[in-house]
């Protein structure tokens, strides 16, 4: 009888381990999507327009996670979104500015890491991996303005990835100059088919984001 009980307990542990493994496996995979999608054509922004400045925070420890998440400091968008962004950059030059990009396409596994590490009360500022992010589709970009001559970042009412009311596009605080810079960025981005995320003044989605699939391709394979 003891041998039978031991075998039974061992079998139950084996089943439990398998169940945990299956749940864990499902949790580490992007959500299953159905339907027809536009074929992905991720374009590296600086190859399309070398005058777009980069500050890829997730390739450094200088981000809300406090550690590098990307192995390379690169930014990609689907071709129509990338070309529209280049047009925004061109419109800014006569005004003495250019774009400074913090992030573009983001592999799904990074979105899940962010979600898992963010306290529940702050999750309005990160994407739910069960739904996927528009960054995962290559149709979202995080960016700001910088001075065309010096490359210095222009001050906004809040800082990039700041999880506070200062991040809201409708935030009325800060200086007049900061709000004007934020509103100028929004005006030009909207002119070229982008929509701002209400809780994040730096986050813009391209109009055709729904037509592209969620992706989990690492930078090294692009």
PDB file of C-alpha atoms in Angstrom:
ATOM      1  CA  UNK A   1       0.000   0.000   0.000  1.00  0.00           C
ATOM      2  CA  UNK A   2       2.755   2.538   0.806  1.00  0.00           C
ATOM      3  CA  UNK A   3       4.296   1.797  -2.585  1.00  0.00           C
ATOM      4  CA  UNK A   4       0.936   2.373  -4.273  1.00  0.00           C
ATOM      5  CA  UNK A   5       0.458   5.662  -2.418  1.00  0.00           C
ATOM      6  CA  UNK A   6       3.955   6.768  -3.373  1.00  0.00           C
ATOM      7  CA  UNK A   7       3.308   5.968  -7.003  1.00  0.00           C
ATOM      8  CA  UNK A   8      -0.031   7.822  -6.833  1.00  0.00           C
ATOM      9  CA  UNK A   9       1.560  10.897  -5.294  1.00  0.00           C
ATOM     10  CA  UNK A  10       4.380  10.819  -7.821  1.00  0.00           C
ATOM     11  CA  UNK A  11       1.844  10.577 -10.653  1.00  0.00           C
ATOM     12  CA  UNK A  12      -0.137  13.540  -9.252  1.00  0.00           C
ATOM     13  CA  UNK A  13       3.042  15.615  -9.048  1.00  0.00           C
ATOM     14  CA  UNK A  14       3.853  14.671 -12.627  1.00  0.00           C
ATOM     15  CA  UNK A  15       0.392  15.770 -13.800  1.00  0.00           C
ATOM     16  CA  UNK A  16       0.665  19.018 -11.839  1.00  0.00           C
ATOM     17  CA  UNK A  17       4.080  19.739 -13.363  1.00  0.00           C
ATOM     18  CA  UNK A  18       2.738  19.101 -16.868  1.00  0.00           C
ATOM     19  CA  UNK A  19      -0.243  21.390 -16.225  1.00  0.00           C
ATOM     20  CA  UNK A  20       2.027  24.176 -14.974  1.00  0.00           C
ATOM     21  CA  UNK A  21       4.326  23.721 -17.962  1.00  0.00           C
ATOM     22  CA  UNK A  22       1.384  23.931 -20.388  1.00  0.00           C
ATOM     23  CA  UNK A  23      -0.027  27.066 -18.706  1.00  0.00           C
ATOM     24  CA  UNK A  24       3.404  28.650 -18.614  1.00  0.00           C
ATOM     25  CA  UNK A  25       3.979  27.810 -22.286  1.00  0.00           C
ATOM     26  CA  UNK A  26       0.663  29.410 -23.274  1.00  0.00           C
ATOM     27  CA  UNK A  27       1.457  32.479 -21.225  1.00  0.00           C
ATOM     28  CA  UNK A  28       4.719  33.044 -23.069  1.00  0.00           C
ATOM     29  CA  UNK A  29       3.202  33.002 -26.564  1.00  0.00           C
ATOM     30  CA  UNK A  30       1.578  35.928 -28.400  1.00  0.00           C
ATOM     31  CA  UNK A  31      -2.240  35.839 -28.597  1.00  0.00           C
ATOM     32  CA  UNK A  32      -3.663  33.772 -31.422  1.00  0.00           C
ATOM     33  CA  UNK A  33      -5.158  36.013 -34.119  1.00  0.00           C
ATOM     34  CA  UNK A  34      -7.502  35.045 -36.938  1.00  0.00           C
ATOM     35  CA  UNK A  35      -8.259  36.771 -40.207  1.00  0.00           C
ATOM     36  CA  UNK A  36      -6.254  38.191 -43.070  1.00  0.00           C
ATOM     37  CA  UNK A  37      -3.438  40.635 -42.401  1.00  0.00           C
ATOM     38  CA  UNK A  38      -1.272  42.922 -44.500  1.00  0.00           C
ATOM     39  CA  UNK A  39       2.163  41.322 -45.010  1.00  0.00           C
ATOM     40  CA  UNK A  40       4.688  42.838 -42.646  1.00  0.00           C
ATOM     41  CA  UNK A  41       7.398  45.075 -44.087  1.00  0.00           C
ATOM     42  CA  UNK A  42       9.320  46.503 -41.167  1.00  0.00           C
ATOM     43  CA  UNK A  43      11.635  49.322 -42.248  1.00  0.00           C
ATOM     44  CA  UNK A  44      14.543  50.656 -40.212  1.00  0.00           C
ATOM     45  CA  UNK A  45      13.847  54.353 -39.659  1.00  0.00           C
ATOM     46  CA  UNK A  46      17.395  55.638 -40.029  1.00  0.00           C
ATOM     47  CA  UNK A  47      17.841  53.825 -43.321  1.00  0.00           C
ATOM     48  CA  UNK A  48      14.749  55.566 -44.628  1.00  0.00           C
ATOM     49  CA  UNK A  49      15.626  58.947 -43.100  1.00  0.00           C
ATOM     50  CA  UNK A  50      19.073  59.251 -41.457  1.00  0.00           C
ATOM     51  CA  UNK A  51      18.145  62.679 -40.052  1.00  0.00           C
ATOM     52  CA  UNK A  52      15.672  61.126 -37.597  1.00  0.00           C
ATOM     53  CA  UNK A  53      17.507  61.071 -34.271  1.00  0.00           C
ATOM     54  CA  UNK A  54      17.358  58.009 -32.007  1.00  0.00           C
ATOM     55  CA  UNK A  55      17.431  57.566 -28.248  1.00  0.00           C
ATOM     56  CA  UNK A  56      16.381  53.928 -27.883  1.00  0.00           C
ATOM     57  CA  UNK A  57      15.899  53.818 -24.117  1.00  0.00           C
ATOM     58  CA  UNK A  58      15.080  50.103 -23.999  1.00  0.00           C
ATOM     59  CA  UNK A  59      18.543  49.304 -25.298  1.00  0.00           C
ATOM     60  CA  UNK A  60      19.933  50.986 -22.156  1.00  0.00           C
ATOM     61  CA  UNK A  61      19.224  50.867 -18.397  1.00  0.00           C
ATOM     62  CA  UNK A  62      17.678  54.361 -18.733  1.00  0.00           C
ATOM     63  CA  UNK A  63      14.036  53.235 -18.773  1.00  0.00           C
ATOM     64  CA  UNK A  64      11.267  52.418 -16.282  1.00  0.00           C
ATOM     65  CA  UNK A  65      12.412  48.778 -16.117  1.00  0.00           C
ATOM     66  CA  UNK A  66      15.936  49.850 -15.105  1.00  0.00           C
ATOM     67  CA  UNK A  67      17.711  47.408 -17.418  1.00  0.00           C
ATOM     68  CA  UNK A  68      18.352  46.921 -21.164  1.00  0.00           C
ATOM     69  CA  UNK A  69      15.552  45.040 -22.921  1.00  0.00           C
ATOM     70  CA  UNK A  70      16.768  45.350 -26.517  1.00  0.00           C
ATOM     71  CA  UNK A  71      20.122  43.971 -27.690  1.00  0.00           C
ATOM     72  CA  UNK A  72      20.425  46.709 -30.333  1.00  0.00           C
ATOM     73  CA  UNK A  73      19.577  50.432 -30.409  1.00  0.00           C
ATOM     74  CA  UNK A  74      17.425  50.341 -33.550  1.00  0.00           C
ATOM     75  CA  UNK A  75      13.908  51.478 -34.514  1.00  0.00           C
ATOM     76  CA  UNK A  76      11.563  49.889 -37.062  1.00  0.00           C
ATOM     77  CA  UNK A  77       8.059  50.642 -38.358  1.00  0.00           C
ATOM     78  CA  UNK A  78       5.858  49.189 -41.068  1.00  0.00           C
ATOM     79  CA  UNK A  79       6.734  50.924 -44.334  1.00  0.00           C
ATOM     80  CA  UNK A  80       3.619  53.177 -44.652  1.00  0.00           C
ATOM     81  CA  UNK A  81       4.055  54.345 -41.049  1.00  0.00           C
ATOM     82  CA  UNK A  82       7.793  54.875 -41.514  1.00  0.00           C
ATOM     83  CA  UNK A  83       7.246  56.930 -44.680  1.00  0.00           C
ATOM     84  CA  UNK A  84       4.589  59.049 -42.940  1.00  0.00           C
ATOM     85  CA  UNK A  85       7.009  59.665 -40.060  1.00  0.00           C
ATOM     86  CA  UNK A  86       9.676  60.824 -42.504  1.00  0.00           C
ATOM     87  CA  UNK A  87       7.157  63.361 -43.834  1.00  0.00           C
ATOM     88  CA  UNK A  88       6.571  64.656 -40.291  1.00  0.00           C
ATOM     89  CA  UNK A  89      10.316  65.011 -39.876  1.00  0.00           C
ATOM     90  CA  UNK A  90      10.536  66.988 -43.128  1.00  0.00           C
ATOM     91  CA  UNK A  91       7.745  69.328 -41.985  1.00  0.00           C
ATOM     92  CA  UNK A  92       9.611  70.035 -38.750  1.00  0.00           C
ATOM     93  CA  UNK A  93      12.899  71.136 -40.334  1.00  0.00           C
ATOM     94  CA  UNK A  94      11.759  74.626 -41.438  1.00  0.00           C
ATOM     95  CA  UNK A  95      10.602  75.136 -37.830  1.00  0.00           C
ATOM     96  CA  UNK A  96      14.037  74.302 -36.428  1.00  0.00           C
ATOM     97  CA  UNK A  97      13.178  70.831 -35.101  1.00  0.00           C
ATOM     98  CA  UNK A  98      13.507  67.188 -35.976  1.00  0.00           C
ATOM     99  CA  UNK A  99      12.145  63.973 -34.506  1.00  0.00           C
ATOM    100  CA  UNK A 100      13.771  62.120 -31.642  1.00  0.00           C
ATOM    101  CA  UNK A 101      12.541  58.511 -31.519  1.00  0.00           C
ATOM    102  CA  UNK A 102      12.525  56.473 -28.317  1.00  0.00           C
ATOM    103  CA  UNK A 103      10.903  53.292 -29.629  1.00  0.00           C
ATOM    104  CA  UNK A 104       9.151  51.734 -32.607  1.00  0.00           C
ATOM    105  CA  UNK A 105       8.435  48.062 -33.303  1.00  0.00           C
ATOM    106  CA  UNK A 106       8.639  46.024 -30.100  1.00  0.00           C
ATOM    107  CA  UNK A 107       8.738  42.200 -30.005  1.00  0.00           C
ATOM    108  CA  UNK A 108       5.773  40.760 -28.095  1.00  0.00           C
ATOM    109  CA  UNK A 109       7.931  39.087 -25.450  1.00  0.00           C
ATOM    110  CA  UNK A 110       9.200  42.537 -24.355  1.00  0.00           C
ATOM    111  CA  UNK A 111       5.616  43.728 -23.928  1.00  0.00           C
ATOM    112  CA  UNK A 112       4.960  40.757 -21.657  1.00  0.00           C
ATOM    113  CA  UNK A 113       8.086  41.503 -19.603  1.00  0.00           C
ATOM    114  CA  UNK A 114       6.905  45.082 -19.114  1.00  0.00           C
ATOM    115  CA  UNK A 115       3.404  44.009 -18.070  1.00  0.00           C
ATOM    116  CA  UNK A 116       4.688  41.420 -15.601  1.00  0.00           C
ATOM    117  CA  UNK A 117       7.019  43.980 -13.981  1.00  0.00           C
ATOM    118  CA  UNK A 118       4.484  46.822 -13.686  1.00  0.00           C
ATOM    119  CA  UNK A 119       2.313  47.242 -10.557  1.00  0.00           C
ATOM    120  CA  UNK A 120      -1.420  46.789 -11.320  1.00  0.00           C
ATOM    121  CA  UNK A 121      -2.197  50.421 -10.464  1.00  0.00           C
ATOM    122  CA  UNK A 122       0.238  51.610 -13.173  1.00  0.00           C
ATOM    123  CA  UNK A 123      -0.822  49.257 -15.962  1.00  0.00           C
ATOM    124  CA  UNK A 124      -2.706  51.950 -17.871  1.00  0.00           C
ATOM    125  CA  UNK A 125       0.769  52.940 -19.095  1.00  0.00           C
ATOM    126  CA  UNK A 126       1.694  49.496 -20.500  1.00  0.00           C
ATOM    127  CA  UNK A 127       0.005  47.188 -23.010  1.00  0.00           C
ATOM    128  CA  UNK A 128      -1.764  44.000 -21.956  1.00  0.00           C
ATOM    129  CA  UNK A 129       0.120  41.102 -23.613  1.00  0.00           C
ATOM    130  CA  UNK A 130      -3.126  39.122 -23.875  1.00  0.00           C
ATOM    131  CA  UNK A 131      -4.258  41.693 -26.443  1.00  0.00           C
ATOM    132  CA  UNK A 132      -0.848  42.646 -27.784  1.00  0.00           C
ATOM    133  CA  UNK A 133       0.514  46.124 -28.338  1.00  0.00           C
ATOM    134  CA  UNK A 134       0.400  48.307 -31.428  1.00  0.00           C
ATOM    135  CA  UNK A 135       4.166  48.412 -30.986  1.00  0.00           C
ATOM    136  CA  UNK A 136       4.091  44.634 -31.594  1.00  0.00           C
ATOM    137  CA  UNK A 137       2.436  45.315 -34.953  1.00  0.00           C
ATOM    138  CA  UNK A 138       5.096  47.814 -35.993  1.00  0.00           C
ATOM    139  CA  UNK A 139       2.554  50.632 -36.123  1.00  0.00           C
ATOM    140  CA  UNK A 140       3.318  52.580 -32.946  1.00  0.00           C
ATOM    141  CA  UNK A 141       6.132  54.976 -32.252  1.00  0.00           C
ATOM    142  CA  UNK A 142       7.323  56.737 -29.086  1.00  0.00           C
ATOM    143  CA  UNK A 143       8.956  60.058 -29.871  1.00  0.00           C
ATOM    144  CA  UNK A 144       9.477  63.726 -29.122  1.00  0.00           C
ATOM    145  CA  UNK A 145      11.084  66.813 -30.660  1.00  0.00           C
ATOM    146  CA  UNK A 146      14.724  67.840 -30.582  1.00  0.00           C
ATOM    147  CA  UNK A 147      16.563  70.959 -31.680  1.00  0.00           C
ATOM    148  CA  UNK A 148      17.657  70.663 -35.307  1.00  0.00           C
ATOM    149  CA  UNK A 149      21.000  72.391 -34.762  1.00  0.00           C
ATOM    150  CA  UNK A 150      22.077  70.965 -31.404  1.00  0.00           C
ATOM    151  CA  UNK A 151      20.182  67.670 -31.176  1.00  0.00           C
ATOM    152  CA  UNK A 152      19.033  68.662 -27.693  1.00  0.00           C
ATOM    153  CA  UNK A 153      15.721  67.213 -26.570  1.00  0.00           C
ATOM    154  CA  UNK A 154      12.907  69.764 -26.286  1.00  0.00           C
ATOM    155  CA  UNK A 155      11.212  69.955 -22.889  1.00  0.00           C
ATOM    156  CA  UNK A 156       7.637  68.670 -22.640  1.00  0.00           C
ATOM    157  CA  UNK A 157       5.217  68.914 -19.671  1.00  0.00           C
ATOM    158  CA  UNK A 158       6.317  65.425 -18.596  1.00  0.00           C
ATOM    159  CA  UNK A 159       9.209  63.089 -19.371  1.00  0.00           C
ATOM    160  CA  UNK A 160       9.178  59.976 -21.525  1.00  0.00           C
ATOM    161  CA  UNK A 161       7.658  56.899 -19.828  1.00  0.00           C
ATOM    162  CA  UNK A 162       6.682  58.942 -16.777  1.00  0.00           C
ATOM    163  CA  UNK A 163       3.764  57.172 -15.111  1.00  0.00           C
ATOM    164  CA  UNK A 164       1.921  60.236 -13.847  1.00  0.00           C
ATOM    165  CA  UNK A 165      -0.809  62.714 -14.908  1.00  0.00           C
ATOM    166  CA  UNK A 166       1.913  64.798 -16.595  1.00  0.00           C
ATOM    167  CA  UNK A 167       1.958  62.141 -19.314  1.00  0.00           C
ATOM    168  CA  UNK A 168      -1.647  62.800 -20.382  1.00  0.00           C
ATOM    169  CA  UNK A 169      -1.982  64.639 -23.668  1.00  0.00           C
ATOM    170  CA  UNK A 170      -4.604  66.898 -22.024  1.00  0.00           C
ATOM    171  CA  UNK A 171      -2.425  67.760 -19.008  1.00  0.00           C
ATOM    172  CA  UNK A 172      -2.714  71.522 -18.461  1.00  0.00           C
ATOM    173  CA  UNK A 173       0.375  71.947 -16.290  1.00  0.00           C
ATOM    174  CA  UNK A 174       3.956  72.681 -17.227  1.00  0.00           C
ATOM    175  CA  UNK A 175       5.076  75.843 -18.974  1.00  0.00           C
ATOM    176  CA  UNK A 176       3.447  77.417 -22.002  1.00  0.00           C
ATOM    177  CA  UNK A 177       6.507  76.558 -24.106  1.00  0.00           C
ATOM    178  CA  UNK A 178       6.328  72.904 -23.058  1.00  0.00           C
ATOM    179  CA  UNK A 179       2.646  72.644 -23.933  1.00  0.00           C
ATOM    180  CA  UNK A 180       3.218  74.391 -27.268  1.00  0.00           C
ATOM    181  CA  UNK A 181       5.949  71.892 -28.190  1.00  0.00           C
ATOM    182  CA  UNK A 182       3.723  68.957 -27.215  1.00  0.00           C
ATOM    183  CA  UNK A 183       0.814  70.361 -29.233  1.00  0.00           C
ATOM    184  CA  UNK A 184       3.009  71.073 -32.266  1.00  0.00           C
ATOM    185  CA  UNK A 185       4.162  67.449 -32.284  1.00  0.00           C
ATOM    186  CA  UNK A 186       0.585  66.245 -32.034  1.00  0.00           C
ATOM    187  CA  UNK A 187      -0.631  68.538 -34.813  1.00  0.00           C
ATOM    188  CA  UNK A 188       1.987  67.368 -37.312  1.00  0.00           C
ATOM    189  CA  UNK A 189       1.650  63.703 -36.380  1.00  0.00           C
ATOM    190  CA  UNK A 190      -2.111  63.824 -36.831  1.00  0.00           C
ATOM    191  CA  UNK A 191      -1.677  65.547 -40.198  1.00  0.00           C
ATOM    192  CA  UNK A 192       0.187  62.473 -41.420  1.00  0.00           C
ATOM    193  CA  UNK A 193      -2.138  59.763 -40.149  1.00  0.00           C
ATOM    194  CA  UNK A 194      -1.056  59.182 -36.555  1.00  0.00           C
ATOM    195  CA  UNK A 195      -3.213  59.304 -33.425  1.00  0.00           C
ATOM    196  CA  UNK A 196      -1.890  60.074 -29.957  1.00  0.00           C
ATOM    197  CA  UNK A 197      -2.523  57.796 -26.983  1.00  0.00           C
ATOM    198  CA  UNK A 198      -4.459  59.925 -24.432  1.00  0.00           C
ATOM    199  CA  UNK A 199      -2.373  58.737 -21.454  1.00  0.00           C
ATOM    200  CA  UNK A 200       1.021  59.160 -23.179  1.00  0.00           C
ATOM    201  CA  UNK A 201       1.900  62.338 -25.070  1.00  0.00           C
ATOM    202  CA  UNK A 202       4.870  60.560 -26.734  1.00  0.00           C
ATOM    203  CA  UNK A 203       2.966  57.512 -28.066  1.00  0.00           C
ATOM    204  CA  UNK A 204       1.440  57.620 -31.567  1.00  0.00           C
ATOM    205  CA  UNK A 205      -0.383  54.884 -33.503  1.00  0.00           C
ATOM    206  CA  UNK A 206      -0.500  54.793 -37.278  1.00  0.00           C
ATOM    207  CA  UNK A 207      -3.959  54.680 -38.860  1.00  0.00           C
ATOM    208  CA  UNK A 208      -3.617  51.168 -40.399  1.00  0.00           C
ATOM    209  CA  UNK A 209      -2.357  49.402 -37.258  1.00  0.00           C
ATOM    210  CA  UNK A 210      -5.252  46.921 -37.174  1.00  0.00           C
ATOM    211  CA  UNK A 211      -4.281  45.482 -40.544  1.00  0.00           C
ATOM    212  CA  UNK A 212      -0.888  44.162 -39.321  1.00  0.00           C
ATOM    213  CA  UNK A 213      -0.303  41.061 -37.173  1.00  0.00           C
ATOM    214  CA  UNK A 214       1.284  40.913 -33.732  1.00  0.00           C
ATOM    215  CA  UNK A 215       4.923  39.893 -34.103  1.00  0.00           C
ATOM    216  CA  UNK A 216       7.614  38.501 -31.852  1.00  0.00           C
ATOM    217  CA  UNK A 217      10.603  38.706 -34.202  1.00  0.00           C
ATOM    218  CA  UNK A 218      13.803  39.840 -32.422  1.00  0.00           C
ATOM    219  CA  UNK A 219      15.805  42.787 -33.759  1.00  0.00           C
ATOM    220  CA  UNK A 220      18.700  40.522 -34.669  1.00  0.00           C
ATOM    221  CA  UNK A 221      16.544  38.823 -37.328  1.00  0.00           C
ATOM    222  CA  UNK A 222      15.311  42.021 -38.976  1.00  0.00           C
TER     223      UNK A 222
END
